[in-house]
PDB file of N, CA and C in Angstrom:
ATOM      1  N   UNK I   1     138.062-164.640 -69.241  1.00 53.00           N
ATOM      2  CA  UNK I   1     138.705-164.825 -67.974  1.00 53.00           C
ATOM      3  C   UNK I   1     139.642-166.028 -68.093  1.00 53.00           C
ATOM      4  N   UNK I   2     140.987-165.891 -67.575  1.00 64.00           N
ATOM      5  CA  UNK I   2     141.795-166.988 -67.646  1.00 64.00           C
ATOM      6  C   UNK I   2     141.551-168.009 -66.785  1.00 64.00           C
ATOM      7  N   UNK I   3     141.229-169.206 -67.850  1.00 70.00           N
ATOM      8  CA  UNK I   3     141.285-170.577 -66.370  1.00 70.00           C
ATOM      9  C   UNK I   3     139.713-171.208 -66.508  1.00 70.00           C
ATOM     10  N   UNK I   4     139.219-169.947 -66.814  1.00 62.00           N
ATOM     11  CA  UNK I   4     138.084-170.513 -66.926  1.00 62.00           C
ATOM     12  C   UNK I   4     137.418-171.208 -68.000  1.00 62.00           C
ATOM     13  N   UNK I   5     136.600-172.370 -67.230  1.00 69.00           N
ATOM     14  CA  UNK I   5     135.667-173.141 -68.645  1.00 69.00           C
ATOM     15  C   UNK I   5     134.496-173.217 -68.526  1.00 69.00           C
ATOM     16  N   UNK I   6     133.702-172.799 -69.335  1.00 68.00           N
ATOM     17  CA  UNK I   6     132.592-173.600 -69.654  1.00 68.00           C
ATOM     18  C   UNK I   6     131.719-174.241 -69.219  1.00 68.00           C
ATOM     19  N   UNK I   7     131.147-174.750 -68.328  1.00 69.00           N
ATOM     20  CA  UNK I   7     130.539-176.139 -67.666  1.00 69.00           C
ATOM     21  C   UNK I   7     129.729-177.130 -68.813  1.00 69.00           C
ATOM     22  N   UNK I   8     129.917-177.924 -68.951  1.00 74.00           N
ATOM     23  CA  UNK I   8     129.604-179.193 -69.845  1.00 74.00           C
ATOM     24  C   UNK I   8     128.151-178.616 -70.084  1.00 74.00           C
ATOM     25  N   UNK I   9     127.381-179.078 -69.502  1.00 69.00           N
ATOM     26  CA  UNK I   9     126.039-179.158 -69.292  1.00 69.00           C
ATOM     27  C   UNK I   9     125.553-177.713 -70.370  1.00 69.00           C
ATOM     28  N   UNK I  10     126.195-176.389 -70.384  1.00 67.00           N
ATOM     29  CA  UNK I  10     125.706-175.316 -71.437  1.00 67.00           C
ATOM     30  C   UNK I  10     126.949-175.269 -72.908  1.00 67.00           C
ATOM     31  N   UNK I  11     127.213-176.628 -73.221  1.00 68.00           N
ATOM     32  CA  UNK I  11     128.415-176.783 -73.924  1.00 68.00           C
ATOM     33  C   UNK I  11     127.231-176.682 -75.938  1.00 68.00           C
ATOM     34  N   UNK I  12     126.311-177.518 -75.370  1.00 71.00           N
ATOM     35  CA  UNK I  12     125.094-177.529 -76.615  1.00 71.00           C
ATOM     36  C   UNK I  12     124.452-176.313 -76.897  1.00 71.00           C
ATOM     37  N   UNK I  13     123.638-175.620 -76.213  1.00 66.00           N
ATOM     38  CA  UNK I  13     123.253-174.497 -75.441  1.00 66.00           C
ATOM     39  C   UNK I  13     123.773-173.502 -74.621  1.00 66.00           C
ATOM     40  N   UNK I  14     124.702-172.325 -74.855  1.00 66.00           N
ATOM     41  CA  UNK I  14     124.636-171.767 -73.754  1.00 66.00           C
ATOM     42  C   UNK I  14     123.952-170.464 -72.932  1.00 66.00           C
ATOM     43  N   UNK I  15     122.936-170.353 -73.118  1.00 60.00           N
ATOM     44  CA  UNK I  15     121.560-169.941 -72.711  1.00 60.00           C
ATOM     45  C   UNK I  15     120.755-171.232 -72.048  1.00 60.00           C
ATOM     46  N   UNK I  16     120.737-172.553 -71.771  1.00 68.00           N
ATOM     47  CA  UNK I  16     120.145-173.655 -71.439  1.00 68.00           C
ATOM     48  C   UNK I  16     120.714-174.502 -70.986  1.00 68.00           C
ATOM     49  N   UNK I  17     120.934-175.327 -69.607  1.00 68.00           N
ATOM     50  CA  UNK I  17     121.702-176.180 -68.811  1.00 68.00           C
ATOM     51  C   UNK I  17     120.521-177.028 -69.569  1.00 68.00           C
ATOM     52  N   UNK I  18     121.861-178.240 -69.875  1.00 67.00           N
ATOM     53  CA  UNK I  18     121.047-179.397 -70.691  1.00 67.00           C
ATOM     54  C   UNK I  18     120.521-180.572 -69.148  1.00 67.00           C
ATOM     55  N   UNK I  19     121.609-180.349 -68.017  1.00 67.00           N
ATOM     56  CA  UNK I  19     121.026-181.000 -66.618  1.00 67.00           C
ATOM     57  C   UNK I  19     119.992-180.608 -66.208  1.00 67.00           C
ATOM     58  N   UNK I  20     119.478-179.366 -66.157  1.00 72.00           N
ATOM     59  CA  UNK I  20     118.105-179.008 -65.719  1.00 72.00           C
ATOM     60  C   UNK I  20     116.952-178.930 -66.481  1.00 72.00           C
ATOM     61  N   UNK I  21     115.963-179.504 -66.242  1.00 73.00           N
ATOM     62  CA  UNK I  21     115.018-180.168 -67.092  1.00 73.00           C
ATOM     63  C   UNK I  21     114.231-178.385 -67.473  1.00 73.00           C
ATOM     64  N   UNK I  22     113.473-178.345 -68.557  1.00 75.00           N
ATOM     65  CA  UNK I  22     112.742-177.664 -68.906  1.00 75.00           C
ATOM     66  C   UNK I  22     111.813-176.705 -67.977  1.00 75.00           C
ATOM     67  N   UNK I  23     111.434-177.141 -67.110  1.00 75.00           N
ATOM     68  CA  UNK I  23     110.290-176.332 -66.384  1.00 75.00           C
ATOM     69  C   UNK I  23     111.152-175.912 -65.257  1.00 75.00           C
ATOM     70  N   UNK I  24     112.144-176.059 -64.863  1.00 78.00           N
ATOM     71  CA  UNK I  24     112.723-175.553 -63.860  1.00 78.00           C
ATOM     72  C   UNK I  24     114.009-174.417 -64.340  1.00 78.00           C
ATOM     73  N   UNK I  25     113.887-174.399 -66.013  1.00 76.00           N
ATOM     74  CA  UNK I  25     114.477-173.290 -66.317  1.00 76.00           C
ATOM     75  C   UNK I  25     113.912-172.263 -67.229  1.00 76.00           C
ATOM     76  N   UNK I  26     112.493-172.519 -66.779  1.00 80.00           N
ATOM     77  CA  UNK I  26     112.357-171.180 -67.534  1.00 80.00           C
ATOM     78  C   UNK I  26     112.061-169.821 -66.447  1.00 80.00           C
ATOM     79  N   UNK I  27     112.263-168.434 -66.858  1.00 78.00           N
ATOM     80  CA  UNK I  27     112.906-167.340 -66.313  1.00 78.00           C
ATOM     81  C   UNK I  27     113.871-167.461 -65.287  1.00 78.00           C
ATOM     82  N   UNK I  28     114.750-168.318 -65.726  1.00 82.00           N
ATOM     83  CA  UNK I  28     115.951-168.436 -65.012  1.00 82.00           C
ATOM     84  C   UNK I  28     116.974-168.560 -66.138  1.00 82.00           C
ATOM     85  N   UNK I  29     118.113-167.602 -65.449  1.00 83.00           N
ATOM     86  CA  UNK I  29     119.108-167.238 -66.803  1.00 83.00           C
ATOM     87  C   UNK I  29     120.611-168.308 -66.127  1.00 83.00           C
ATOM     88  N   UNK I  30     121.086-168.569 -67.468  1.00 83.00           N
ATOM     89  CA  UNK I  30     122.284-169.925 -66.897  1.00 83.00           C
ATOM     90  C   UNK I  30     123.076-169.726 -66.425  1.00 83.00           C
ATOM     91  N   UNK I  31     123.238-169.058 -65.369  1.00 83.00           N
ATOM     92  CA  UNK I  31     124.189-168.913 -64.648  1.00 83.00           C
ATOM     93  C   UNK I  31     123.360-169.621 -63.157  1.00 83.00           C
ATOM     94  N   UNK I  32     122.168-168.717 -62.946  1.00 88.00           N
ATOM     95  CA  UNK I  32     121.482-169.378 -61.907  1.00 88.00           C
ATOM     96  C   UNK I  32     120.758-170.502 -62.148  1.00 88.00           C
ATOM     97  N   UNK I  33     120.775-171.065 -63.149  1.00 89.00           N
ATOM     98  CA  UNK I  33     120.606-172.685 -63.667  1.00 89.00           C
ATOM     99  C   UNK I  33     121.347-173.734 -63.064  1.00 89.00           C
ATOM    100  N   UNK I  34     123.165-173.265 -63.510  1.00 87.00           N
ATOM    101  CA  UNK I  34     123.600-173.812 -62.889  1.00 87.00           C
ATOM    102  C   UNK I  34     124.007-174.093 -61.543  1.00 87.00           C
ATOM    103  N   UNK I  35     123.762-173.227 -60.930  1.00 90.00           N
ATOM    104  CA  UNK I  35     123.851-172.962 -59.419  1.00 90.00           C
ATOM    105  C   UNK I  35     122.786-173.528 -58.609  1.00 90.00           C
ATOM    106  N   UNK I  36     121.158-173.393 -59.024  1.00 92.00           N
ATOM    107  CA  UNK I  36     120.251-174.305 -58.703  1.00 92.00           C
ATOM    108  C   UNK I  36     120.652-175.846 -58.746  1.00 92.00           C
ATOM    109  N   UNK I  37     121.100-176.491 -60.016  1.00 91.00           N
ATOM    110  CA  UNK I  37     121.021-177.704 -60.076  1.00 91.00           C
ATOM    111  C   UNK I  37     122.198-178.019 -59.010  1.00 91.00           C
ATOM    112  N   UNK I  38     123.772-177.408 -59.269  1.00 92.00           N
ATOM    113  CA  UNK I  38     124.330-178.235 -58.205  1.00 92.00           C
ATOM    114  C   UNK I  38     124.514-177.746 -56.681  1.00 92.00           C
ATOM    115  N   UNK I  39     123.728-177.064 -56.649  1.00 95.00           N
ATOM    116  CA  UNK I  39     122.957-176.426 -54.897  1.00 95.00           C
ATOM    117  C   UNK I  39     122.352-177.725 -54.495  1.00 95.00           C
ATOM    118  N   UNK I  40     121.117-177.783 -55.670  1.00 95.00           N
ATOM    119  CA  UNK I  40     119.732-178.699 -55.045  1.00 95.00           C
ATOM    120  C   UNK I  40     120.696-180.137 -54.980  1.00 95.00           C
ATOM    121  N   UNK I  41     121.315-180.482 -55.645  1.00 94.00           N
ATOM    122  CA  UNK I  41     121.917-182.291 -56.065  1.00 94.00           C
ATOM    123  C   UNK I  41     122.527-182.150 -54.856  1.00 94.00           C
ATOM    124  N   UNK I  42     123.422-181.335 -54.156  1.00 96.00           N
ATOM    125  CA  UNK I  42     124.182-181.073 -53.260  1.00 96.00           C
ATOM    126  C   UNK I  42     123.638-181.324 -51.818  1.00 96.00           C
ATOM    127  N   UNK I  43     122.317-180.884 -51.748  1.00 97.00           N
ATOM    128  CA  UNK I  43     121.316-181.172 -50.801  1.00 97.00           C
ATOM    129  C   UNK I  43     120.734-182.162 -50.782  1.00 97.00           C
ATOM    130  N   UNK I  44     120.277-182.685 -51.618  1.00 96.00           N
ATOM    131  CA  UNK I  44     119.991-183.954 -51.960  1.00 96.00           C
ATOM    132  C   UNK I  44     120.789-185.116 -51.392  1.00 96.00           C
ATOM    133  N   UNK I  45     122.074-184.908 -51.787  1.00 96.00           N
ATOM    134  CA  UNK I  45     122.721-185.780 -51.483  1.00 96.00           C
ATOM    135  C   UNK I  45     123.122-185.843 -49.926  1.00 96.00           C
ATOM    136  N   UNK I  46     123.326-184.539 -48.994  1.00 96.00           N
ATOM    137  CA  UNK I  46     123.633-184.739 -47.797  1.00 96.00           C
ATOM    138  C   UNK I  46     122.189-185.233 -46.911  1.00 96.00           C
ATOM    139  N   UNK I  47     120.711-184.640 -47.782  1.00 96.00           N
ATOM    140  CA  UNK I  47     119.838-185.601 -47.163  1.00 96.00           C
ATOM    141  C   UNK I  47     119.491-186.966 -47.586  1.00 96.00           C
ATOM    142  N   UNK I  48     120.284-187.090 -48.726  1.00 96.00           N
ATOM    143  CA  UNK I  48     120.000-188.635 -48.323  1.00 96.00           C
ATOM    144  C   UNK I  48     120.963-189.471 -47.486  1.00 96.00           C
ATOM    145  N   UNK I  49     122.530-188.841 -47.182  1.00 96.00           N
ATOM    146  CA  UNK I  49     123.338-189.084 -46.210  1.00 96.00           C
ATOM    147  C   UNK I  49     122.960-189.369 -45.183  1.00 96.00           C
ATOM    148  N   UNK I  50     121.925-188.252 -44.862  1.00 96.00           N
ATOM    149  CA  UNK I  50     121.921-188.022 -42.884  1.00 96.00           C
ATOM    150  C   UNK I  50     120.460-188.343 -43.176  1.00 96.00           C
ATOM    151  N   UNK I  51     119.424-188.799 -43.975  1.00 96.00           N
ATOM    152  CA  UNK I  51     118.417-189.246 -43.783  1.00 96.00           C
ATOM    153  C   UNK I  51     117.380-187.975 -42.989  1.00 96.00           C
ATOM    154  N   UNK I  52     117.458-186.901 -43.764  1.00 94.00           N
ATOM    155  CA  UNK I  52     116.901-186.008 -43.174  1.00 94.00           C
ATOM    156  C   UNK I  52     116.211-185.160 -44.457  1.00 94.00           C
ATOM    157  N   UNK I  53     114.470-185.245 -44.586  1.00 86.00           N
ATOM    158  CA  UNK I  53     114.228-184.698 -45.912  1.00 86.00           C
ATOM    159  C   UNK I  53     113.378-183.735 -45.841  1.00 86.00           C
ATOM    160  N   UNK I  54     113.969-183.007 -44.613  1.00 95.00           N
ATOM    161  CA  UNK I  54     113.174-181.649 -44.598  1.00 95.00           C
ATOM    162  C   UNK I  54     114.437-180.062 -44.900  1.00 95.00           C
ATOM    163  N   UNK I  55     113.704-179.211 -45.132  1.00 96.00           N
ATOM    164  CA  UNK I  55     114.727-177.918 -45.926  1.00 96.00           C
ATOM    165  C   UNK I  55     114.531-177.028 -45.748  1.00 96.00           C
ATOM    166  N   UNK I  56     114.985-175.888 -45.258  1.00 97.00           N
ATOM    167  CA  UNK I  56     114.763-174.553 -44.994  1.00 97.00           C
ATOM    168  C   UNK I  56     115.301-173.530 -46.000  1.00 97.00           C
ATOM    169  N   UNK I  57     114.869-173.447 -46.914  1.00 97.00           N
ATOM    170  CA  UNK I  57     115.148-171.943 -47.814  1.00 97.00           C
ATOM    171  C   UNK I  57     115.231-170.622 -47.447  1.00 97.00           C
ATOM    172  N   UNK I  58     116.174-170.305 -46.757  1.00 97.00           N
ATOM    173  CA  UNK I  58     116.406-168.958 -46.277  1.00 97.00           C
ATOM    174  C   UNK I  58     116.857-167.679 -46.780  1.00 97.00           C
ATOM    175  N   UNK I  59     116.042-166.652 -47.139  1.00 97.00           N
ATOM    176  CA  UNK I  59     115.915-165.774 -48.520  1.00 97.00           C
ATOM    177  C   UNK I  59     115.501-166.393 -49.923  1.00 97.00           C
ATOM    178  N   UNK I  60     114.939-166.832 -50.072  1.00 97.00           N
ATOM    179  CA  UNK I  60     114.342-167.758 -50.831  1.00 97.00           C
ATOM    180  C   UNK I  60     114.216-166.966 -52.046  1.00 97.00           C
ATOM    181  N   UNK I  61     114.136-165.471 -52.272  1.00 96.00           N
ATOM    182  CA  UNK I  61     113.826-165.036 -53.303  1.00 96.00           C
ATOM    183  C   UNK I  61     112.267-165.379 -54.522  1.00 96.00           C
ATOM    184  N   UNK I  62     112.621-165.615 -55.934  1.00 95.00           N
ATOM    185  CA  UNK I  62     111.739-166.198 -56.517  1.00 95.00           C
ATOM    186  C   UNK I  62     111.485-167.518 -56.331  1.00 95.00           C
ATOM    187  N   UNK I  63     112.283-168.454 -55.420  1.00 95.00           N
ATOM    188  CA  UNK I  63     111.564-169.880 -55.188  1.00 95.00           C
ATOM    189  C   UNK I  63     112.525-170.720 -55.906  1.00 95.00           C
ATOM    190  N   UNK I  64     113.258-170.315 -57.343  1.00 94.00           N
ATOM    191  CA  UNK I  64     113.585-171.183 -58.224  1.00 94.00           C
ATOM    192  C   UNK I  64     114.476-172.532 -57.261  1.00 94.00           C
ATOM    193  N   UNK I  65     115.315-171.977 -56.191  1.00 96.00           N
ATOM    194  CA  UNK I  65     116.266-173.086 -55.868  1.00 96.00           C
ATOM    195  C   UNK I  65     115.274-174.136 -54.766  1.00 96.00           C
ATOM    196  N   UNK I  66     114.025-173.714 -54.584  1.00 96.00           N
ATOM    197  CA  UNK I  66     113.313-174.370 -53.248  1.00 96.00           C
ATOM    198  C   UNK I  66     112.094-174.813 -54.551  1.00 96.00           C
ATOM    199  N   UNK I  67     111.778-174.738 -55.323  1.00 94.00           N
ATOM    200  CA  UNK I  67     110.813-175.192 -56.675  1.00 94.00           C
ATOM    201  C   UNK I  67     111.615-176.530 -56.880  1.00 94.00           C
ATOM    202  N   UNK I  68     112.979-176.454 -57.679  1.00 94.00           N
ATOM    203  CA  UNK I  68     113.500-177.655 -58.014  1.00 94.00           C
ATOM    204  C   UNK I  68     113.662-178.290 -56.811  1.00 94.00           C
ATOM    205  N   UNK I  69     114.158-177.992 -55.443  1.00 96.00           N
ATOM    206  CA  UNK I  69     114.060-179.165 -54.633  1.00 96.00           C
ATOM    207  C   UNK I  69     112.866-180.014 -53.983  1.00 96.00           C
ATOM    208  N   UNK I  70     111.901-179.075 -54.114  1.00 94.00           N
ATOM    209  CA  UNK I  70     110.494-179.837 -54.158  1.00 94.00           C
ATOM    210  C   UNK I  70     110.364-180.232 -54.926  1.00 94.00           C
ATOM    211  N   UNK I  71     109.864-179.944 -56.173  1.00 91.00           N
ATOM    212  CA  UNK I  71     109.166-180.664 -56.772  1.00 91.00           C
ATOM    213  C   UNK I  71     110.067-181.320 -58.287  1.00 91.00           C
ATOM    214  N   UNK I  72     111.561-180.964 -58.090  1.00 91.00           N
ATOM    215  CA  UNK I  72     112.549-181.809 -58.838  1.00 91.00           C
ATOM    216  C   UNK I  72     113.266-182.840 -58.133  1.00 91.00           C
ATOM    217  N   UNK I  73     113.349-182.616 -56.629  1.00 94.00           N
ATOM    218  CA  UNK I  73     114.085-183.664 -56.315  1.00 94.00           C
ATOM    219  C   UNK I  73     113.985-184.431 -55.348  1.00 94.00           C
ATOM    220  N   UNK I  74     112.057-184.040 -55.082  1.00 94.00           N
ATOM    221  CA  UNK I  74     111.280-184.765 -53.534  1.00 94.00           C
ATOM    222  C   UNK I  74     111.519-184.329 -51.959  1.00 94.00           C
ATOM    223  N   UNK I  75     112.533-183.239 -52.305  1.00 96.00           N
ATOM    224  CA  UNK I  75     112.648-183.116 -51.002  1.00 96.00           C
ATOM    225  C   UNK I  75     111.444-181.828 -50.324  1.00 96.00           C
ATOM    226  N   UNK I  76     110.830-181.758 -48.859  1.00 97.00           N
ATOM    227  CA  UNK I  76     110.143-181.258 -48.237  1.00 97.00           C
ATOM    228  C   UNK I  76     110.610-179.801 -47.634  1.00 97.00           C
ATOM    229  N   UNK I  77     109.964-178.449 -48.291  1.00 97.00           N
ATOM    230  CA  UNK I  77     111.175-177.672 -48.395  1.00 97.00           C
ATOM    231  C   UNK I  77     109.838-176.286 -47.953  1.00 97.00           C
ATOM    232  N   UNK I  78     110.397-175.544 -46.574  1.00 97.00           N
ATOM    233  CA  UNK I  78     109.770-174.417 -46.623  1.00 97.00           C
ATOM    234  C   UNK I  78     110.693-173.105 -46.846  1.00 97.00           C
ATOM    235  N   UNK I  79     109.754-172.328 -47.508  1.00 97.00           N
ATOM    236  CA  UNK I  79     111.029-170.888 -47.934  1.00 97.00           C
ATOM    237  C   UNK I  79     110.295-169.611 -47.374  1.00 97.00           C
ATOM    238  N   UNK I  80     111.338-169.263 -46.768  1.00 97.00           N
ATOM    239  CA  UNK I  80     111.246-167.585 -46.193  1.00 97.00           C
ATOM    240  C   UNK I  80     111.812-166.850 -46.822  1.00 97.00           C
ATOM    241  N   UNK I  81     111.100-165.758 -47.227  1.00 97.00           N
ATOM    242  CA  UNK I  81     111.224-164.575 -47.916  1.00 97.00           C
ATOM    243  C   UNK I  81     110.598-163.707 -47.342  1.00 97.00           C
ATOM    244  N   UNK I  82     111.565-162.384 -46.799  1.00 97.00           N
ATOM    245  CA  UNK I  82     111.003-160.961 -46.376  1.00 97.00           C
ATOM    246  C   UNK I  82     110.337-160.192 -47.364  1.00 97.00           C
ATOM    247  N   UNK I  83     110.655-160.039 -48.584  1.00 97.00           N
ATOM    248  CA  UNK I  83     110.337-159.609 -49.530  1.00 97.00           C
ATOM    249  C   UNK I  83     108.711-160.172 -50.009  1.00 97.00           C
ATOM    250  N   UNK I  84     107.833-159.425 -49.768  1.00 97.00           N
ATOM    251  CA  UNK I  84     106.360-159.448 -50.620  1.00 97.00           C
ATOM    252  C   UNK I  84     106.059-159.273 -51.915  1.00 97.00           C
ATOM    253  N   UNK I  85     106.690-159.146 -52.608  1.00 98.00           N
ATOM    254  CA  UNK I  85     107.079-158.863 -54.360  1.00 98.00           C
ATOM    255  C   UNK I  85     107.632-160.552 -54.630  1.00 98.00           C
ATOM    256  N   UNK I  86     108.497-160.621 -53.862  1.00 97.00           N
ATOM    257  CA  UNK I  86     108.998-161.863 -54.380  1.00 97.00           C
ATOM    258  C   UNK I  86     108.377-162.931 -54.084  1.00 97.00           C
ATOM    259  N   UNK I  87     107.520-163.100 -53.198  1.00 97.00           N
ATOM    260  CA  UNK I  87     106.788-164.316 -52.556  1.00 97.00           C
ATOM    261  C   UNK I  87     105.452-164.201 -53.264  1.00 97.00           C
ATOM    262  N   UNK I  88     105.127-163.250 -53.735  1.00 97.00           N
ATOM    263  CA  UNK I  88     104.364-163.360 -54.860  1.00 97.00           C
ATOM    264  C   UNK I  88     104.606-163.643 -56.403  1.00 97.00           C
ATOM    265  N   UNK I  89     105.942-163.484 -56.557  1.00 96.00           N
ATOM    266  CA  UNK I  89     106.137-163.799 -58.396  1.00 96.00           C
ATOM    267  C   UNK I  89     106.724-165.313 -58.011  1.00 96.00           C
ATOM    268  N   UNK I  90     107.012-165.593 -56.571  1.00 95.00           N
ATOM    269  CA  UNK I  90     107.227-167.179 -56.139  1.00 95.00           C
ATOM    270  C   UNK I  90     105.866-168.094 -56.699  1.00 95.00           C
ATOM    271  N   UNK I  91     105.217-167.670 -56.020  1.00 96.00           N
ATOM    272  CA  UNK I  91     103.539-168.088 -56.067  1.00 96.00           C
ATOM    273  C   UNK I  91     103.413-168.377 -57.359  1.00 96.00           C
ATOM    274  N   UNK I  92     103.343-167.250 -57.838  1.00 94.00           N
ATOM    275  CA  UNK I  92     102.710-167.303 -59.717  1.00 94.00           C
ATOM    276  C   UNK I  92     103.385-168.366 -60.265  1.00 94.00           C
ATOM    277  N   UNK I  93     105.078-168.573 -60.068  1.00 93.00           N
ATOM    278  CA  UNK I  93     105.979-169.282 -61.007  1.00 93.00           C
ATOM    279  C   UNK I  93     105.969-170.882 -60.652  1.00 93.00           C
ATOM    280  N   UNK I  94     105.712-171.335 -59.300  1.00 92.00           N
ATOM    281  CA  UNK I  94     104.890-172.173 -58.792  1.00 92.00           C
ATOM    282  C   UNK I  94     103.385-172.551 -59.278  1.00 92.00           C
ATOM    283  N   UNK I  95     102.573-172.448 -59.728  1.00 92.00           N
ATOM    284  CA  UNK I  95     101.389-172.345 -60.370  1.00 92.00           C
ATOM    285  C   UNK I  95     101.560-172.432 -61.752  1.00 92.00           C
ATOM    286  N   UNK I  96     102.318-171.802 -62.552  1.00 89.00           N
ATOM    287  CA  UNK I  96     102.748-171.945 -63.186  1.00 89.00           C
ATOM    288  C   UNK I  96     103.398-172.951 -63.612  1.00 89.00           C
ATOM    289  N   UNK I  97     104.354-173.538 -62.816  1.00 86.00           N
ATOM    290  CA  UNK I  97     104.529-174.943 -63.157  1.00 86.00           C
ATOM    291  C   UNK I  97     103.894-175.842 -62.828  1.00 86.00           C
ATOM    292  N   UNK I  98     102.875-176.052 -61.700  1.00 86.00           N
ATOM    293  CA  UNK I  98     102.042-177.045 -61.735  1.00 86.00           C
ATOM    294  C   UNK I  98     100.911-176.916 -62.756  1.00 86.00           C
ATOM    295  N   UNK I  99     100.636-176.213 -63.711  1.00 86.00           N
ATOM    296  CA  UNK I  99      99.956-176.044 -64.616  1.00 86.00           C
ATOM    297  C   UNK I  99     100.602-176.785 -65.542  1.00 86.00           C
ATOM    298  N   UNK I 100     101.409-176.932 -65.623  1.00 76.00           N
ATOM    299  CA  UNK I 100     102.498-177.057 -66.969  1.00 76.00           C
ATOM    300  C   UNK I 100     102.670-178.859 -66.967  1.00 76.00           C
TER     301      UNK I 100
END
């Protein structure tokens, strides 16, 4: 595609965002790596702006972008998901990392 580059961060790796730490990328493929990390930093940063450190994950899917903002970047984060398939492989992958 013309124009396009690369993003630094999968310049070593590109299967692996070298910004997102290990446990928050595994079964996550780098494209949604990178989109987690500068989603969550993004949030991060407007709650630490407005001093507000609560989060609503809306379609939340597998969790991955409401996982790293809990428990990568402290913030207090509930996620809704219609989907019962997914709020269960949420669960597991959650458990999964607190195992880890």
């Amino acid at each position: 595609m013309p124009g396009f580059q690369t993003p630094s961060e999968f310049l070593e790796n590109p299967s692996q965002s070298s910004r997102l730490t290990a446990p928050f990328r595994k079964h996550v493929r780098p494209k949604k790596q990178h989109e987690i990390r500068r989603l969550g930093e993004l949030v991060k940063k407007l709650s630490d702006f407005t001093g507000c450190t609560q989060v609503v994950d809306v379609g939340s899917g597998q969790g991955h972008l409401s996982r790293f903002m809990a428990l990568g970047l402290g913030l207090m984060v509930k996620s809704i998901e219609g989907d019962q398939r997914l709020v269960e492989r949420a669960q597991r992958l959650d458990q999964e990392l607190l195992q880890a």
